[in-house]
Short mmCIF file of C-alpha atoms in Angstrom, two decimals:
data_model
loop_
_atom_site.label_atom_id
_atom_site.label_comp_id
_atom_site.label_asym_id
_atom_site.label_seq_id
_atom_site.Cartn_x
_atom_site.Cartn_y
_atom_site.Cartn_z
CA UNK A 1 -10.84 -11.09 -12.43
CA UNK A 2 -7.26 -10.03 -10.76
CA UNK A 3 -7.47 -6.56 -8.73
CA UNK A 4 -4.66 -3.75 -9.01
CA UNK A 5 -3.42 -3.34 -5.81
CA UNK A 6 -0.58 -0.64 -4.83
CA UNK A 7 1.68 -1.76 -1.91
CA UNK A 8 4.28 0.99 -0.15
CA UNK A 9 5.08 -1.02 3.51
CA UNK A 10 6.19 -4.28 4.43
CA UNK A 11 4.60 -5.94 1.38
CA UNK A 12 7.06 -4.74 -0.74
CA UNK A 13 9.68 -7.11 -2.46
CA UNK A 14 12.76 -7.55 0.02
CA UNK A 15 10.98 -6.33 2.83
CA UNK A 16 9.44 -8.51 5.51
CA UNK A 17 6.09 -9.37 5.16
CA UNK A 18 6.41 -9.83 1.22
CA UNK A 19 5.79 -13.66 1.82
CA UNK A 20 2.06 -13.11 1.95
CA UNK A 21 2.33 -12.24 -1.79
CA UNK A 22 3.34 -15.54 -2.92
CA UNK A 23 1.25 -16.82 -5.96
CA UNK A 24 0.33 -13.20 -6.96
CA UNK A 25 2.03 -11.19 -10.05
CA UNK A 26 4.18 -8.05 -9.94
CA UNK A 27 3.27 -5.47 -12.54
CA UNK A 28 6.00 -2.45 -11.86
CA UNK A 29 7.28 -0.45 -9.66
CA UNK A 30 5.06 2.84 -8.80
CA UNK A 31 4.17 6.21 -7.53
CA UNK A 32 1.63 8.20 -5.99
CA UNK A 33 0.07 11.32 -7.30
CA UNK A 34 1.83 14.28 -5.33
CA UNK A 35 -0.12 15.07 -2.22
CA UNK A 36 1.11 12.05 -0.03
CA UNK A 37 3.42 10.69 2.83
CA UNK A 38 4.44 7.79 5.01
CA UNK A 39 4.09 8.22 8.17
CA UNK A 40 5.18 5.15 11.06
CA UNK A 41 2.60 3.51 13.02
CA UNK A 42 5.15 1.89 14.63
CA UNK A 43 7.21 -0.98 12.92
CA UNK A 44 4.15 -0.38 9.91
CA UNK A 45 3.20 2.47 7.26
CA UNK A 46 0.58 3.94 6.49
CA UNK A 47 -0.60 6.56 3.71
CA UNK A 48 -1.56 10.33 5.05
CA UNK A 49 -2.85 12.89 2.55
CA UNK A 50 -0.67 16.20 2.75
CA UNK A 51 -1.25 19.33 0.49
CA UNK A 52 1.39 20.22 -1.15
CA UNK A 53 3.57 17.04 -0.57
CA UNK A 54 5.48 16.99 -3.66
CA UNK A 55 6.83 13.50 -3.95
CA UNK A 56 4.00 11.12 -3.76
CA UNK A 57 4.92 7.33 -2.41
CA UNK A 58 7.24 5.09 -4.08
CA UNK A 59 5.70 1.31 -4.11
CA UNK A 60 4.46 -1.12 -6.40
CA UNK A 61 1.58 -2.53 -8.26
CA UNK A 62 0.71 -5.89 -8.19
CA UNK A 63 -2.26 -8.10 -9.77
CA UNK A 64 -3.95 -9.70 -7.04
CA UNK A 65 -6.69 -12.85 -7.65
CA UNK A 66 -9.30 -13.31 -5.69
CA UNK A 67 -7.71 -15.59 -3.16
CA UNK A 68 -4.92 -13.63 -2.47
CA UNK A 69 -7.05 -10.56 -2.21
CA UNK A 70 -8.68 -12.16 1.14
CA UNK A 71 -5.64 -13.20 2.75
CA UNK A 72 -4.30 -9.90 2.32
CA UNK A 73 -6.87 -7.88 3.48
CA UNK A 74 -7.35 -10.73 6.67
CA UNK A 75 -3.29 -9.71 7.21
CA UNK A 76 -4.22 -6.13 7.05
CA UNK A 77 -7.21 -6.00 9.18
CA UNK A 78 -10.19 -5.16 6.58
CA UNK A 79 -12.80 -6.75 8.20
CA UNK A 80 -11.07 -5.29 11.51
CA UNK A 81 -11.52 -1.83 10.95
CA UNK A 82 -7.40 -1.18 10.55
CA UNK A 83 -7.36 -0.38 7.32
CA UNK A 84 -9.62 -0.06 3.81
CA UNK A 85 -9.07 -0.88 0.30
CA UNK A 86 -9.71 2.23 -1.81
CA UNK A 87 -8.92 3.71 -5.25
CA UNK A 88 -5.35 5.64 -4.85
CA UNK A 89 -4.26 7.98 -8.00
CA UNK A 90 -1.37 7.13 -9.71
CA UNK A 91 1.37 8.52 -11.77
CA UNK A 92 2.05 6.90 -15.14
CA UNK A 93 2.62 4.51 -16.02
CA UNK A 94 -0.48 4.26 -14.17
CA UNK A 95 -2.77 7.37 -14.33
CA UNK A 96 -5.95 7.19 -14.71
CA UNK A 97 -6.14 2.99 -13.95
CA UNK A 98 -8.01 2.25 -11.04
CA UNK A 99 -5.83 1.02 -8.60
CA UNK A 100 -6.74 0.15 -4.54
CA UNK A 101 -4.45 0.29 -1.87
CA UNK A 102 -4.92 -0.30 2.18
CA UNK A 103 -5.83 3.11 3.89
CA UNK A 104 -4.95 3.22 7.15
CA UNK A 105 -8.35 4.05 8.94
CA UNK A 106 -6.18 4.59 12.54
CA UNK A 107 -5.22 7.80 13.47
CA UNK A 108 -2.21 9.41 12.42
CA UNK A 109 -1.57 12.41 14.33
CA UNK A 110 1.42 13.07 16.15
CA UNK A 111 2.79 9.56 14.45
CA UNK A 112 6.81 10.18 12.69
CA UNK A 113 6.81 11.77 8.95
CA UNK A 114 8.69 8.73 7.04
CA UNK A 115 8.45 10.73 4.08
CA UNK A 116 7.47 8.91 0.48
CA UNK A 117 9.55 5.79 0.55
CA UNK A 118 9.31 3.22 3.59
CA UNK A 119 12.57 0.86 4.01
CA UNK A 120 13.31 -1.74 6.15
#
């Protein structure tokens, strides 16, 4: 069974690490429930909860298989400690589906506000 998986960074279609996607299936673009930002760890994103954030993150949803699902969370650093897949909340098209995305589990503060979009 394929996992949903929401992507925001370099993943992304056009950007520059959206060759480790190859063989997996994009579903539409995306956004976050309000409450979210981007902020730059530094040539990377990653996801910070903010109250009151109105926005949300723009990215996409993807259906990952099994396969793919490893290599991306070897490329992220799962088994690392740099980041964790977890449930993210959605906006429809996509509300209430249960939908992962890579949590940054490094710390954040003091790191530059990129807002609710990352570009390249």
């Amino acid at each position: 069974m394929n996992t949903l998986l929401f992507i925001y960074g370099t993943l992304k279609r056009g950007c520059s690490n959206h060759h480790h996607m190859a063989g997996q299936k994009f579903v539409g673009p995306a956004r976050t429930v309000p409450g979210y930002h981007l902020c730059d760890l530094g040539g990377y994103p990653a996801i910070v909860e903010k109250a009151g954030h109105p926005d949300g993150i723009v990215g996409e949803v993807w259906s990952i298989d099994a396969e793919g699902l490893e290599r991306l969370d070897q490329f992220e650093g799962v088994h690392e400690g740099l980041y964790r897949r977890a449930p993210l909340a959605l906006q429809a098209p996509f509300a209430g589906q249960t939908i992962d995305a890579y949590l940054s589990v490094l710390p954040t503060t003091g790191r530059p506000d990129i807002g609710s979009e990352w570009i390249e």
